[in-house]
PDB file of C-alpha atoms in Angstrom:
ATOM      1  CA  UNK D 429     242.769 155.427  46.020  1.00 42.00           C
ATOM      2  CA  UNK D 430     239.224 154.954  44.957  1.00 70.00           C
ATOM      3  CA  UNK D 431     237.783 152.081  46.652  1.00 90.00           C
ATOM      4  CA  UNK D 432     236.266 149.757  44.269  1.00 94.00           C
ATOM      5  CA  UNK D 433     233.339 148.602  45.883  1.00 95.00           C
ATOM      6  CA  UNK D 434     231.994 152.446  45.664  1.00 95.00           C
ATOM      7  CA  UNK D 435     231.433 151.615  42.125  1.00 97.00           C
ATOM      8  CA  UNK D 436     230.335 148.847  42.352  1.00 97.00           C
ATOM      9  CA  UNK D 437     227.751 149.956  44.452  1.00 97.00           C
ATOM     10  CA  UNK D 438     226.680 152.794  42.087  1.00 97.00           C
ATOM     11  CA  UNK D 439     226.993 150.085  39.592  1.00 98.00           C
ATOM     12  CA  UNK D 440     224.088 148.126  41.392  1.00 97.00           C
ATOM     13  CA  UNK D 441     222.082 151.543  42.186  1.00 98.00           C
ATOM     14  CA  UNK D 442     221.998 152.370  38.673  1.00 97.00           C
ATOM     15  CA  UNK D 443     220.717 149.024  37.363  1.00 98.00           C
ATOM     16  CA  UNK D 444     218.027 149.473  40.105  1.00 98.00           C
ATOM     17  CA  UNK D 445     216.798 152.999  39.951  1.00 97.00           C
ATOM     18  CA  UNK D 446     216.628 152.306  36.033  1.00 98.00           C
ATOM     19  CA  UNK D 447     214.716 149.014  36.780  1.00 98.00           C
ATOM     20  CA  UNK D 448     212.140 151.627  39.135  1.00 97.00           C
ATOM     21  CA  UNK D 449     212.054 154.545  35.973  1.00 97.00           C
ATOM     22  CA  UNK D 450     211.105 152.219  33.588  1.00 98.00           C
ATOM     23  CA  UNK D 451     208.519 149.895  35.606  1.00 98.00           C
ATOM     24  CA  UNK D 452     207.056 153.547  36.424  1.00 98.00           C
ATOM     25  CA  UNK D 453     207.166 154.887  32.472  1.00 98.00           C
ATOM     26  CA  UNK D 454     205.487 151.868  31.897  1.00 98.00           C
ATOM     27  CA  UNK D 455     202.614 153.026  33.817  1.00 98.00           C
ATOM     28  CA  UNK D 456     201.762 155.761  31.371  1.00 97.00           C
ATOM     29  CA  UNK D 457     200.396 155.060  28.687  1.00 97.00           C
ATOM     30  CA  UNK D 458     202.598 156.028  24.593  1.00 95.00           C
ATOM     31  CA  UNK D 459     201.914 159.714  24.199  1.00 96.00           C
ATOM     32  CA  UNK D 460     202.388 160.682  27.974  1.00 97.00           C
ATOM     33  CA  UNK D 461     205.823 159.373  27.487  1.00 97.00           C
ATOM     34  CA  UNK D 462     206.309 161.923  24.487  1.00 97.00           C
ATOM     35  CA  UNK D 463     204.358 164.834  25.638  1.00 97.00           C
ATOM     36  CA  UNK D 464     207.059 167.404  25.986  1.00 97.00           C
ATOM     37  CA  UNK D 465     207.631 168.761  29.720  1.00 95.00           C
ATOM     38  CA  UNK D 466     210.040 171.502  29.112  1.00 93.00           C
ATOM     39  CA  UNK D 467     213.359 169.339  30.902  1.00 94.00           C
ATOM     40  CA  UNK D 468     216.540 168.903  28.869  1.00 94.00           C
ATOM     41  CA  UNK D 469     215.423 166.631  26.338  1.00 97.00           C
ATOM     42  CA  UNK D 470     211.872 167.540  26.101  1.00 96.00           C
ATOM     43  CA  UNK D 471     209.703 164.216  27.459  1.00 97.00           C
ATOM     44  CA  UNK D 472     210.481 161.678  29.601  1.00 98.00           C
ATOM     45  CA  UNK D 473     211.301 159.742  27.009  1.00 98.00           C
ATOM     46  CA  UNK D 474     213.864 161.878  25.325  1.00 98.00           C
ATOM     47  CA  UNK D 475     215.242 161.565  28.710  1.00 98.00           C
ATOM     48  CA  UNK D 476     215.338 158.340  28.910  1.00 98.00           C
ATOM     49  CA  UNK D 477     216.794 158.461  25.385  1.00 98.00           C
ATOM     50  CA  UNK D 478     219.361 160.722  26.598  1.00 98.00           C
ATOM     51  CA  UNK D 479     220.234 157.997  28.955  1.00 98.00           C
ATOM     52  CA  UNK D 480     221.023 155.238  26.592  1.00 98.00           C
ATOM     53  CA  UNK D 481     222.900 157.592  23.945  1.00 98.00           C
ATOM     54  CA  UNK D 482     225.440 158.872  26.266  1.00 97.00           C
ATOM     55  CA  UNK D 483     225.918 155.152  28.344  1.00 98.00           C
ATOM     56  CA  UNK D 484     226.606 153.797  25.197  1.00 98.00           C
ATOM     57  CA  UNK D 485     228.714 156.755  24.119  1.00 97.00           C
ATOM     58  CA  UNK D 486     231.029 156.152  27.377  1.00 97.00           C
ATOM     59  CA  UNK D 487     231.453 152.591  27.772  1.00 98.00           C
ATOM     60  CA  UNK D 488     232.573 152.350  23.825  1.00 97.00           C
ATOM     61  CA  UNK D 489     235.317 154.806  25.168  1.00 97.00           C
ATOM     62  CA  UNK D 490     235.809 152.088  27.842  1.00 98.00           C
ATOM     63  CA  UNK D 491     236.518 149.896  25.475  1.00 97.00           C
ATOM     64  CA  UNK D 492     239.864 150.778  25.505  1.00 95.00           C
ATOM     65  CA  UNK D 493     240.523 150.370  28.703  1.00 97.00           C
ATOM     66  CA  UNK D 494     242.566 147.505  29.241  1.00 97.00           C
ATOM     67  CA  UNK D 495     239.877 146.131  31.877  1.00 96.00           C
ATOM     68  CA  UNK D 496     238.074 145.652  29.376  1.00 95.00           C
ATOM     69  CA  UNK D 497     240.468 144.084  27.138  1.00 92.00           C
ATOM     70  CA  UNK D 498     240.733 141.223  29.625  1.00 93.00           C
ATOM     71  CA  UNK D 499     237.451 140.251  30.103  1.00 91.00           C
ATOM     72  CA  UNK D 500     234.284 139.941  27.944  1.00 95.00           C
ATOM     73  CA  UNK D 501     231.219 142.394  30.064  1.00 97.00           C
ATOM     74  CA  UNK D 502     231.339 145.200  28.083  1.00 97.00           C
ATOM     75  CA  UNK D 503     231.404 142.972  24.410  1.00 96.00           C
ATOM     76  CA  UNK D 504     227.023 143.274  24.276  1.00 97.00           C
ATOM     77  CA  UNK D 505     227.824 147.896  24.271  1.00 97.00           C
ATOM     78  CA  UNK D 506     230.332 147.231  21.866  1.00 96.00           C
ATOM     79  CA  UNK D 507     227.891 145.750  19.440  1.00 96.00           C
ATOM     80  CA  UNK D 508     225.417 148.869  19.972  1.00 96.00           C
ATOM     81  CA  UNK D 509     225.582 151.518  17.198  1.00 95.00           C
ATOM     82  CA  UNK D 510     226.978 155.166  18.701  1.00 93.00           C
ATOM     83  CA  UNK D 511     224.303 157.809  17.943  1.00 94.00           C
ATOM     84  CA  UNK D 512     226.145 160.923  17.490  1.00 87.00           C
ATOM     85  CA  UNK D 513     223.826 163.307  18.703  1.00 93.00           C
ATOM     86  CA  UNK D 514     223.264 163.445  22.566  1.00 94.00           C
ATOM     87  CA  UNK D 515     219.570 164.639  21.774  1.00 95.00           C
ATOM     88  CA  UNK D 516     219.462 160.886  19.732  1.00 96.00           C
ATOM     89  CA  UNK D 517     216.099 159.309  20.431  1.00 97.00           C
ATOM     90  CA  UNK D 518     216.790 156.065  18.822  1.00 97.00           C
ATOM     91  CA  UNK D 519     213.922 154.185  20.341  1.00 98.00           C
ATOM     92  CA  UNK D 520     210.183 155.734  20.127  1.00 97.00           C
ATOM     93  CA  UNK D 521     208.936 153.200  22.449  1.00 98.00           C
ATOM     94  CA  UNK D 522     209.525 152.058  26.305  1.00 98.00           C
ATOM     95  CA  UNK D 523     209.052 148.890  25.140  1.00 98.00           C
ATOM     96  CA  UNK D 524     211.932 148.826  22.176  1.00 98.00           C
ATOM     97  CA  UNK D 525     214.249 150.930  24.757  1.00 98.00           C
ATOM     98  CA  UNK D 526     213.803 148.825  27.873  1.00 98.00           C
ATOM     99  CA  UNK D 527     215.747 145.772  26.624  1.00 98.00           C
ATOM    100  CA  UNK D 528     218.323 147.909  25.781  1.00 98.00           C
ATOM    101  CA  UNK D 529     218.625 149.512  28.996  1.00 98.00           C
ATOM    102  CA  UNK D 530     218.726 146.086  30.974  1.00 98.00           C
ATOM    103  CA  UNK D 531     221.775 144.791  28.171  1.00 98.00           C
ATOM    104  CA  UNK D 532     223.442 148.017  28.992  1.00 98.00           C
ATOM    105  CA  UNK D 533     222.849 147.942  33.256  1.00 98.00           C
ATOM    106  CA  UNK D 534     224.256 144.586  33.160  1.00 98.00           C
ATOM    107  CA  UNK D 535     227.561 145.264  31.088  1.00 98.00           C
ATOM    108  CA  UNK D 536     227.914 148.268  33.440  1.00 98.00           C
ATOM    109  CA  UNK D 537     227.675 145.678  35.965  1.00 98.00           C
ATOM    110  CA  UNK D 538     229.400 143.231  35.204  1.00 98.00           C
ATOM    111  CA  UNK D 539     231.946 145.638  33.689  1.00 98.00           C
ATOM    112  CA  UNK D 540     232.561 146.795  37.096  1.00 98.00           C
ATOM    113  CA  UNK D 541     232.608 143.839  38.719  1.00 96.00           C
ATOM    114  CA  UNK D 542     235.693 142.965  37.108  1.00 96.00           C
ATOM    115  CA  UNK D 543     237.713 146.044  37.918  1.00 97.00           C
ATOM    116  CA  UNK D 544     240.916 145.666  40.034  1.00 96.00           C
ATOM    117  CA  UNK D 545     241.726 148.749  42.219  1.00 95.00           C
ATOM    118  CA  UNK D 546     244.287 149.519  39.547  1.00 95.00           C
ATOM    119  CA  UNK D 547     242.155 149.939  37.184  1.00 97.00           C
ATOM    120  CA  UNK D 548     241.274 153.357  38.725  1.00 97.00           C
ATOM    121  CA  UNK D 549     244.025 154.950  38.118  1.00 97.00           C
ATOM    122  CA  UNK D 550     244.710 154.595  34.702  1.00 98.00           C
ATOM    123  CA  UNK D 551     244.754 157.310  32.063  1.00 98.00           C
ATOM    124  CA  UNK D 552     241.765 156.847  29.548  1.00 98.00           C
ATOM    125  CA  UNK D 553     242.731 159.149  26.536  1.00 97.00           C
ATOM    126  CA  UNK D 554     239.343 159.192  24.190  1.00 96.00           C
ATOM    127  CA  UNK D 555     237.587 161.699  21.935  1.00 94.00           C
ATOM    128  CA  UNK D 556     234.546 163.750  23.587  1.00 91.00           C
ATOM    129  CA  UNK D 557     231.285 164.362  21.426  1.00 89.00           C
ATOM    130  CA  UNK D 558     232.361 167.151  19.741  1.00 90.00           C
ATOM    131  CA  UNK D 559     235.877 165.100  18.803  1.00 92.00           C
ATOM    132  CA  UNK D 560     238.051 167.015  21.364  1.00 95.00           C
ATOM    133  CA  UNK D 561     240.744 164.637  22.969  1.00 97.00           C
ATOM    134  CA  UNK D 562     240.774 164.465  26.581  1.00 97.00           C
ATOM    135  CA  UNK D 563     243.126 162.065  28.510  1.00 98.00           C
ATOM    136  CA  UNK D 564     241.354 161.497  31.832  1.00 98.00           C
ATOM    137  CA  UNK D 565     241.746 159.258  35.099  1.00 98.00           C
ATOM    138  CA  UNK D 566     239.054 156.281  34.767  1.00 98.00           C
ATOM    139  CA  UNK D 567     237.876 156.289  38.806  1.00 97.00           C
ATOM    140  CA  UNK D 568     237.147 160.475  37.965  1.00 97.00           C
ATOM    141  CA  UNK D 569     235.343 159.149  34.623  1.00 98.00           C
ATOM    142  CA  UNK D 570     233.096 156.524  36.242  1.00 98.00           C
ATOM    143  CA  UNK D 571     232.312 159.212  39.241  1.00 97.00           C
ATOM    144  CA  UNK D 572     230.940 161.710  36.308  1.00 98.00           C
ATOM    145  CA  UNK D 573     229.387 158.212  34.405  1.00 98.00           C
ATOM    146  CA  UNK D 574     227.176 157.422  37.410  1.00 98.00           C
ATOM    147  CA  UNK D 575     226.555 161.398  38.137  1.00 97.00           C
ATOM    148  CA  UNK D 576     225.365 162.006  34.512  1.00 97.00           C
ATOM    149  CA  UNK D 577     222.983 159.172  35.237  1.00 97.00           C
ATOM    150  CA  UNK D 578     221.623 160.229  38.441  1.00 96.00           C
ATOM    151  CA  UNK D 579     221.139 163.705  37.212  1.00 97.00           C
ATOM    152  CA  UNK D 580     219.354 162.644  34.415  1.00 97.00           C
ATOM    153  CA  UNK D 581     217.536 160.602  36.963  1.00 97.00           C
ATOM    154  CA  UNK D 582     216.447 162.776  38.843  1.00 96.00           C
ATOM    155  CA  UNK D 583     215.032 164.957  36.015  1.00 97.00           C
ATOM    156  CA  UNK D 584     212.732 161.763  34.542  1.00 97.00           C
ATOM    157  CA  UNK D 585     211.382 161.364  38.150  1.00 96.00           C
ATOM    158  CA  UNK D 586     210.469 164.085  38.920  1.00 96.00           C
ATOM    159  CA  UNK D 587     208.771 164.624  35.212  1.00 97.00           C
ATOM    160  CA  UNK D 588     207.100 161.005  36.162  1.00 97.00           C
ATOM    161  CA  UNK D 589     205.730 162.862  39.236  1.00 96.00           C
ATOM    162  CA  UNK D 590     204.037 165.725  37.613  1.00 95.00           C
ATOM    163  CA  UNK D 591     202.371 163.200  35.036  1.00 96.00           C
ATOM    164  CA  UNK D 592     201.174 161.711  38.256  1.00 96.00           C
ATOM    165  CA  UNK D 593     203.135 158.803  39.182  1.00 97.00           C
ATOM    166  CA  UNK D 594     205.066 157.558  41.769  1.00 94.00           C
ATOM    167  CA  UNK D 595     208.805 156.583  41.664  1.00 95.00           C
ATOM    168  CA  UNK D 596     208.797 155.178  45.349  1.00 93.00           C
ATOM    169  CA  UNK D 597     212.370 155.315  47.324  1.00 93.00           C
ATOM    170  CA  UNK D 598     215.346 156.911  45.733  1.00 92.00           C
ATOM    171  CA  UNK D 599     218.132 157.198  47.690  1.00 93.00           C
ATOM    172  CA  UNK D 600     221.064 155.021  47.375  1.00 92.00           C
ATOM    173  CA  UNK D 601     221.502 155.246  51.428  1.00 92.00           C
ATOM    174  CA  UNK D 602     218.709 151.859  50.691  1.00 92.00           C
ATOM    175  CA  UNK D 603     221.501 149.841  48.615  1.00 93.00           C
ATOM    176  CA  UNK D 604     224.154 150.837  51.290  1.00 91.00           C
ATOM    177  CA  UNK D 605     224.242 147.614  54.471  1.00 88.00           C
ATOM    178  CA  UNK D 606     223.824 148.712  57.450  1.00 88.00           C
ATOM    179  CA  UNK D 607     226.418 147.470  59.630  1.00 87.00           C
ATOM    180  CA  UNK D 608     225.670 148.544  63.317  1.00 83.00           C
ATOM    181  CA  UNK D 609     225.864 145.637  65.536  1.00 81.00           C
ATOM    182  CA  UNK D 610     223.125 143.594  66.581  1.00 72.00           C
ATOM    183  CA  UNK D 611     221.795 144.773  69.730  1.00 75.00           C
ATOM    184  CA  UNK D 612     220.687 142.117  72.510  1.00 66.00           C
TER     185      UNK D 612
END
């Protein structure tokens, strides 16, 4: 069985990296955030919007998970509107987008923190954005969601670098505790 601590680490990494991206993006003028840079979702802001849209979609699906029904961690996401297009841009400015990003990341971290090891094996039934029904293991779905976030954050980081803004260290290793014995 998968170790729940891995998902807790990924949730912490997710929130940390999103905060770093928001800080880096805030260093750019608004027009630079909207500039089409040839990425999947065009601009830096388009890419950040895509992550908001898909994270909302996914964690709304997780509302049907027994762990979500046991607690209230995902209730902020339950109240958020859901876009029906992956390229939707619900936010025109970084200042409008940032509070939603922070709220989603807090809900994700809280929910993952409440998960029990057996919750990871639960088979979640959902429909994808095209309405196709699926039934998949929670652990695999969470891996997908965190991997998806990393994929598009890397794109946003590259776009920021091309715009002259450095995001800084992005390695997950920074959050992994060093457990070597102390040397005397």
